[in-house]
Coordinates of C-alpha atoms in Angstrom, one line a residue:
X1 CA 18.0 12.6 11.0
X2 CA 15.6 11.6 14.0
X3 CA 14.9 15.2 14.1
X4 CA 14.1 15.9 10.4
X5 CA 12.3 12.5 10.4
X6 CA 10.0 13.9 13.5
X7 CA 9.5 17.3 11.9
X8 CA 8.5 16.1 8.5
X9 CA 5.6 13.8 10.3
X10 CA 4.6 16.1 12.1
X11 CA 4.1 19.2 9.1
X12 CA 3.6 21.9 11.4
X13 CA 4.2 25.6 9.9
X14 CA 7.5 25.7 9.2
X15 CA 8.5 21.8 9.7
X16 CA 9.0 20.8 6.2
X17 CA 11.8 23.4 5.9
X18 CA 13.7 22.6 9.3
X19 CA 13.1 19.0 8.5
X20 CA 15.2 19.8 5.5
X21 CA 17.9 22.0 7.1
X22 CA 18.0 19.3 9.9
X23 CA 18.9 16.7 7.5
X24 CA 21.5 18.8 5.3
X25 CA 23.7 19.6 9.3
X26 CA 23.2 15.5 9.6
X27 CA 24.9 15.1 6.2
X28 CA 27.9 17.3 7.1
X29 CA 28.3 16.0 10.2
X30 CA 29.0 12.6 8.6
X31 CA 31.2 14.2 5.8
X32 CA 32.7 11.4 4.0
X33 CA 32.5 8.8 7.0
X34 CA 31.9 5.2 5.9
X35 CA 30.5 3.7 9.2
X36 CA 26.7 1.9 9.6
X37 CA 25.1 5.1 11.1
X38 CA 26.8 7.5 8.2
X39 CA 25.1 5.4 5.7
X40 CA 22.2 5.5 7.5
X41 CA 21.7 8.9 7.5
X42 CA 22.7 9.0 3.8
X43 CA 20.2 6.8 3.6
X44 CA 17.2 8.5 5.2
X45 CA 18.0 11.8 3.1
X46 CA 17.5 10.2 0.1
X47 CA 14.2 9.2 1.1
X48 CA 13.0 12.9 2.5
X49 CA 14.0 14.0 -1.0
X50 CA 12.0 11.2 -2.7
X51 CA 9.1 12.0 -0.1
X52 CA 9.3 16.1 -1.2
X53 CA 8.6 15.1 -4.8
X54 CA 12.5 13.7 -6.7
X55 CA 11.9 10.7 -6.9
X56 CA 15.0 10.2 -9.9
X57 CA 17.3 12.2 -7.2
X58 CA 16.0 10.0 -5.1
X59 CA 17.0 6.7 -6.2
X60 CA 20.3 8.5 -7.5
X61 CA 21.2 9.4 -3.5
X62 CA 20.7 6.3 -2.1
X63 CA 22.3 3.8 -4.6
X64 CA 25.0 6.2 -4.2
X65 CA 25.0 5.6 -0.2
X66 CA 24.6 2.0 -0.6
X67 CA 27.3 1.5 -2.9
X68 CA 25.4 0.4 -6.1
X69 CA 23.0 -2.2 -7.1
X70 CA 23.7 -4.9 -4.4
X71 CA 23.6 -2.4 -1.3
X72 CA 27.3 -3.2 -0.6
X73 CA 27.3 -1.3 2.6
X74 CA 23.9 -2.5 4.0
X75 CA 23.4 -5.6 6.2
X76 CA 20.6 -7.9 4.9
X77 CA 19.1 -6.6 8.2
X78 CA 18.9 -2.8 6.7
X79 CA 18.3 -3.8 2.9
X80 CA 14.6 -4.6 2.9
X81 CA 13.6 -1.1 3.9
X82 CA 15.6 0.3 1.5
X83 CA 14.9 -2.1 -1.1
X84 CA 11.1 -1.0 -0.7
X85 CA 12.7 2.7 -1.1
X86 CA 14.3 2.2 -4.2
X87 CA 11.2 0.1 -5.6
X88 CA 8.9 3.3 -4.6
X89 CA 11.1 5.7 -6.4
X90 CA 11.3 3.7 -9.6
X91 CA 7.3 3.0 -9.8
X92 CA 6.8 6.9 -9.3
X93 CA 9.8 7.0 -12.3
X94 CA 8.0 4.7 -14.1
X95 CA 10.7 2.0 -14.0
X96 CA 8.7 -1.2 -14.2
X97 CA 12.1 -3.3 -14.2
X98 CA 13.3 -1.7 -11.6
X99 CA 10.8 -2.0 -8.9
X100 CA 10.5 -6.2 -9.6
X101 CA 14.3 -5.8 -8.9
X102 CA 14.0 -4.3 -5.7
X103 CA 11.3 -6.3 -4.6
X104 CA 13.3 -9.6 -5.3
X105 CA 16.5 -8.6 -3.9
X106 CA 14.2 -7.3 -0.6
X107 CA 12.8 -11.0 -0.3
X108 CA 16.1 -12.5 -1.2
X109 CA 17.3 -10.5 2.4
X110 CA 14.5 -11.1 4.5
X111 CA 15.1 -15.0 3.8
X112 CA 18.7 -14.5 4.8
X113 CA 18.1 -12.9 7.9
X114 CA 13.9 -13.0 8.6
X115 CA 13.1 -10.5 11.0
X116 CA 9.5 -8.9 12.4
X117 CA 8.9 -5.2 10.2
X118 CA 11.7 -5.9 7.7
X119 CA 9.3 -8.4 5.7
X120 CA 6.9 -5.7 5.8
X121 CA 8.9 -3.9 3.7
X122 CA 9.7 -6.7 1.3
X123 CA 6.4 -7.6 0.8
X124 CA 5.3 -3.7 0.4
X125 CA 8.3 -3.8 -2.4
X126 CA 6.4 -6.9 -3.7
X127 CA 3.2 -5.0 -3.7
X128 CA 4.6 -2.1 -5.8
X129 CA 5.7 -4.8 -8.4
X130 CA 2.5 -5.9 -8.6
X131 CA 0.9 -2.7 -9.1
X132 CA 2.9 -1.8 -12.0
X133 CA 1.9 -4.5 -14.2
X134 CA -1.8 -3.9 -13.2
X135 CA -2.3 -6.7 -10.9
X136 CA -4.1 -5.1 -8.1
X137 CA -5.8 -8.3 -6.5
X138 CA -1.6 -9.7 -5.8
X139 CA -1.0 -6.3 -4.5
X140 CA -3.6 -5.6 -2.5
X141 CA -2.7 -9.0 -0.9
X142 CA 0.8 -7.9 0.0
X143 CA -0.4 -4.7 1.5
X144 CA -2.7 -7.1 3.8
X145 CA 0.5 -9.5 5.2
X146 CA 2.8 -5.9 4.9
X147 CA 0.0 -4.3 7.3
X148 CA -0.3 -7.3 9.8
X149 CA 4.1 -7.4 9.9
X150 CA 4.7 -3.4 10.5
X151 CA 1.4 -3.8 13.2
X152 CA 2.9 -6.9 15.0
X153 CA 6.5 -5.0 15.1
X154 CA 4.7 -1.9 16.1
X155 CA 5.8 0.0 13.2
X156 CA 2.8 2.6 13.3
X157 CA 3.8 5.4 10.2
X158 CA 4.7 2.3 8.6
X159 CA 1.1 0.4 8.7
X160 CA -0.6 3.3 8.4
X161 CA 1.3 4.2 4.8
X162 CA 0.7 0.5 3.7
X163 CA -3.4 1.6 4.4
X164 CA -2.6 4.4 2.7
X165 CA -1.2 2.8 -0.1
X166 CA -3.6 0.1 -0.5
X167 CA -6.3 2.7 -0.7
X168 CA -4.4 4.4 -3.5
X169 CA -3.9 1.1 -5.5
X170 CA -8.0 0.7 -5.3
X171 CA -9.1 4.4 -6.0
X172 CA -6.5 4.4 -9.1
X173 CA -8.4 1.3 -10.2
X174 CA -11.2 3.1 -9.8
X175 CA -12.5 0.8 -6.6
X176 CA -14.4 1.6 -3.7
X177 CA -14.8 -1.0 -1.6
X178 CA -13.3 -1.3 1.8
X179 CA -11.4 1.7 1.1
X180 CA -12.8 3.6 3.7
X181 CA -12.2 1.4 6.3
X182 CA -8.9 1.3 5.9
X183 CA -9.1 5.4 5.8
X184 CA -10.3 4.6 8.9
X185 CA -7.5 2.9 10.3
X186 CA -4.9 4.8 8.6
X187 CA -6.6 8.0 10.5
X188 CA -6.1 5.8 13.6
X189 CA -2.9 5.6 13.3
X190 CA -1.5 8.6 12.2
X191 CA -3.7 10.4 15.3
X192 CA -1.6 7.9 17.7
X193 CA 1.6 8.9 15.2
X194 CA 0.4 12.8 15.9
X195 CA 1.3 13.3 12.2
X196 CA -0.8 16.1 10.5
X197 CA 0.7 15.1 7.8
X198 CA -0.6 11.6 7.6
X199 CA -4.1 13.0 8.7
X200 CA -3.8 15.1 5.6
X201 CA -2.7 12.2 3.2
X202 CA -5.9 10.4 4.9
X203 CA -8.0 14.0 4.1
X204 CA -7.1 13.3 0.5
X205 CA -8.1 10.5 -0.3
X206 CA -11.2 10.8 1.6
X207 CA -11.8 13.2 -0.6
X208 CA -11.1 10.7 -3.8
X209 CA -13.4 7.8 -2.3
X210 CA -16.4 10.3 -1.7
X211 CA -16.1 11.7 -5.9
X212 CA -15.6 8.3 -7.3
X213 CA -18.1 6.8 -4.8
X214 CA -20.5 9.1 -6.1
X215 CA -20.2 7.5 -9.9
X216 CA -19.8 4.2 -8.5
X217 CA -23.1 3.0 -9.2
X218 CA -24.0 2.5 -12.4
X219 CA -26.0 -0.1 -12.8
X220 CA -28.8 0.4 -9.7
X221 CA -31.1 -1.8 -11.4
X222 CA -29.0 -5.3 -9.7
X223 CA -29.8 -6.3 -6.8
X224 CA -26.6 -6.5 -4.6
X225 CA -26.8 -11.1 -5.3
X226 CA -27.2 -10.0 -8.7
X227 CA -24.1 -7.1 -8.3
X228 CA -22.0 -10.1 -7.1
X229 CA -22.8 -13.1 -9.1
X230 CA -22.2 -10.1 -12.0
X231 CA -19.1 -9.2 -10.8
X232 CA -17.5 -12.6 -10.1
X233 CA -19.1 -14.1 -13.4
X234 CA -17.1 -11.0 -15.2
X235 CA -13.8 -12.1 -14.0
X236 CA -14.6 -16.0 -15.7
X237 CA -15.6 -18.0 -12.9
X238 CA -17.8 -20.7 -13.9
X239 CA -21.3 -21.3 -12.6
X240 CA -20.4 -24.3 -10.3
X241 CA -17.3 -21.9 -9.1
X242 CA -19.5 -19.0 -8.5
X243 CA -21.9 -21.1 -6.5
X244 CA -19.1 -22.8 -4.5
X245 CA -18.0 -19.5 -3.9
X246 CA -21.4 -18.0 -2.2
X247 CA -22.7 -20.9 -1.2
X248 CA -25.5 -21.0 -3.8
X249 CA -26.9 -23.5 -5.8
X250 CA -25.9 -24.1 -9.2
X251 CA -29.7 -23.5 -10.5
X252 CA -29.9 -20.3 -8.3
X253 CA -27.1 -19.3 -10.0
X254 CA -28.1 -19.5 -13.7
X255 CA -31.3 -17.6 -12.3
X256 CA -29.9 -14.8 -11.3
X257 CA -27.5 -14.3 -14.8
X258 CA -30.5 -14.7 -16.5
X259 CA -31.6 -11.6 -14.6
X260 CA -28.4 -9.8 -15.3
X261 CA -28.5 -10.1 -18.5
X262 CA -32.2 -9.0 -19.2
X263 CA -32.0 -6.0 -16.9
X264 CA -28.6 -4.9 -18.6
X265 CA -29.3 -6.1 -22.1
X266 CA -26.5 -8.5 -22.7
X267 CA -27.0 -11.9 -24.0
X268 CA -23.5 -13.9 -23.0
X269 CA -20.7 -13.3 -20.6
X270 CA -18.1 -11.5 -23.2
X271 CA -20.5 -8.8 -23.6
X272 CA -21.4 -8.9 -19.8
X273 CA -18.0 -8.3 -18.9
X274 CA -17.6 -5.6 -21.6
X275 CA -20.5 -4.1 -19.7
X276 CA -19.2 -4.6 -16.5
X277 CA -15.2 -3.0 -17.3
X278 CA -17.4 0.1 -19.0
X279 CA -19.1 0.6 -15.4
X280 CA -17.1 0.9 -12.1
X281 CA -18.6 -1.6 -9.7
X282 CA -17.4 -2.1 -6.0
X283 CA -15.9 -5.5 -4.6
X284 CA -18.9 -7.1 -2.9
X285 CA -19.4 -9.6 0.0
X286 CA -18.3 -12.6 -2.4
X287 CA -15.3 -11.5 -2.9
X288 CA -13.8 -10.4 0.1
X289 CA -10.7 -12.5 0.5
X290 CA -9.2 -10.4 -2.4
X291 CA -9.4 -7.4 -0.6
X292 CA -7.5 -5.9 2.5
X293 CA -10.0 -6.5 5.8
X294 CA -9.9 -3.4 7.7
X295 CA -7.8 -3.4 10.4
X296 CA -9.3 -4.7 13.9
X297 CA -8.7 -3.8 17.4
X298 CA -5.4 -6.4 17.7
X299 CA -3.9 -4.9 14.7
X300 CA -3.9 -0.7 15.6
X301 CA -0.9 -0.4 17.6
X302 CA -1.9 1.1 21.3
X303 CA -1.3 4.8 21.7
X304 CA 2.1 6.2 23.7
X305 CA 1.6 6.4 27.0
X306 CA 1.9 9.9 28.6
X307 CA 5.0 9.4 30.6
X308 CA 7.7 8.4 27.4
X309 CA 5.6 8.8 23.9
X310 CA 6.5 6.2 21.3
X311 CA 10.0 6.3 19.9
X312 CA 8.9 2.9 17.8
X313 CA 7.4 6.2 15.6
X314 CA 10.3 7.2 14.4
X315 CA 13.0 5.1 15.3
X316 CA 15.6 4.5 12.6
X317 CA 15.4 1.9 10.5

């Protein structure tokens, strides 16, 4: 399964197929075989299937290698990464249920047995049951601690999909900001991973930022203070929090809402915020603790060196 896992990154003409033959000769090797590194390869099939677009299969495969609903023949040690697995497969199945279920029984494992990279995955699982019940400030605040754990455990393809999901979370909320520094990163990484296919995934939504990015802004006449205290007023923070917040005066703060609402025609903060969820504004400066910081020099893990390359790439998990 190494083999098909390398091939797959890599999506080179041709790769996707002999990543797929690869892992079908892996499966009947292990035949029937009920050891660790048989389930393991069981394991990692289900997820190339889920990653070529069956995601019901998918969940169906691995459940089946784990033994059921408790993943009876993984260690805590394994289940976390699985769990995460099985929480993506249900989201993209639209199993709301399901993916809180995976993501609990992920954190129950990492608190049995904590380990660098294996919260990553249970707190990527956590982020997935955020998403699916719209709450994309929690979730974009587990890709943030998911990101730092698979970057301190040198996990690279896994940070750099965690980027790649948290700019996926914001663009399908219709959010722009930040999002293309963690493009950024993500590209980073999946140039040190040597994965076209990452690069692609990056490509894409590139692509996505620059179309919604360029209906972003809909209401030019703000100032970027006004933008803000628009924005953070919208969400039902008071004056006094709103000041605390950027550091502002209460009185400074009423001044600029009166200028909101005359230049947007509004006269209270229920229409405001009608007027702000009818126009797609980006995050701005006073709210950047609810958004993932790009990643900085400490967090991109160092490229392979010439001599060996970076089995941490693709090592099995």
């Amino acid at each position: 399964m190494v083999r098909a896992e390398i091939l797959f990154w890599r999506d080179g003409p041709g790769d996707l197929e002999e990543a797929q033959a690869s892992a079908t000769r892996a499966l009947a090797v292990c035949g029937d075989t009920p050891t660790a590194w048989a389930v393991t390869v069981r394991c990692f099939h289900a997820e190339l299937v889920l990653r070529t677009g069956d995601p019901a299969r998918a969940r169906w495969l691995l459940l089946e290698a784990a033994g059921g609903a408790e993943l009876p023949h993984l260690t805590a040690w394994r289940k976390p990464r699985w769990c995460d697995t099985l929480a993506q497969a249900s989201l993209a199945s639209g199993d709301r249920a399901a993916v809180a279920r995976w993501a609990e029984l992920a954190e129950r494992s990492v608190e049995q047995l904590p380990s660098p990279g294996r919260k990553g995955f249970s707190l990527r699982a956590r982020m997935r049951a955020h998403a699916t019940h719209g709450e994309i400030e929690a979730a974009l605040q587990k890709a943030v601690e998911a990101f730092s754990d698979f970057s301190l455990s040198g996990e690279r393809i896994e940070a750099c999909a965690t980027l790649l999901a948290a700019a996926e979370l914001s663009l399908n909320a219709g959010r722009t900001h930040g999002v293309a520094d963690w493009l950024d990163g993500a590209a980073v990484l999946a140039d040190q991973c040597r994965s076209a296919r990452l690069l692609g995934d990056v490509s894409r939504r590139r692509s996505r930022l620059a179309d919604l990015s360029a209906t972003t802004d809909a209401l030019p006449s703000l100032t970027a203070r006004e933008r803000e205290i628009a924005e953070l007023a919208s969400t039902g923070m008071t004056n006094a929090g709103i000041a605390t917040t950027l550091f502002l005066s209460v009185r400074t703060v009423e001044t600029h809402l009166r200028q909101v609402y005359r230049k947007l025609g509004v006269s209270n903060r229920a229409a405001l915020t009608r007027r702000m969820l009818d126009n797609t504004v980006p995050r701005t400066a006073g709210t950047d603790r609810d958004v993932v910081p790009p990643p900085t020099d400490r967090d991109v893990v160092p490229p392979p060196t010439a001599a060996g390359g970076d089995s941490r790439a693709t090592r099995a998990t």
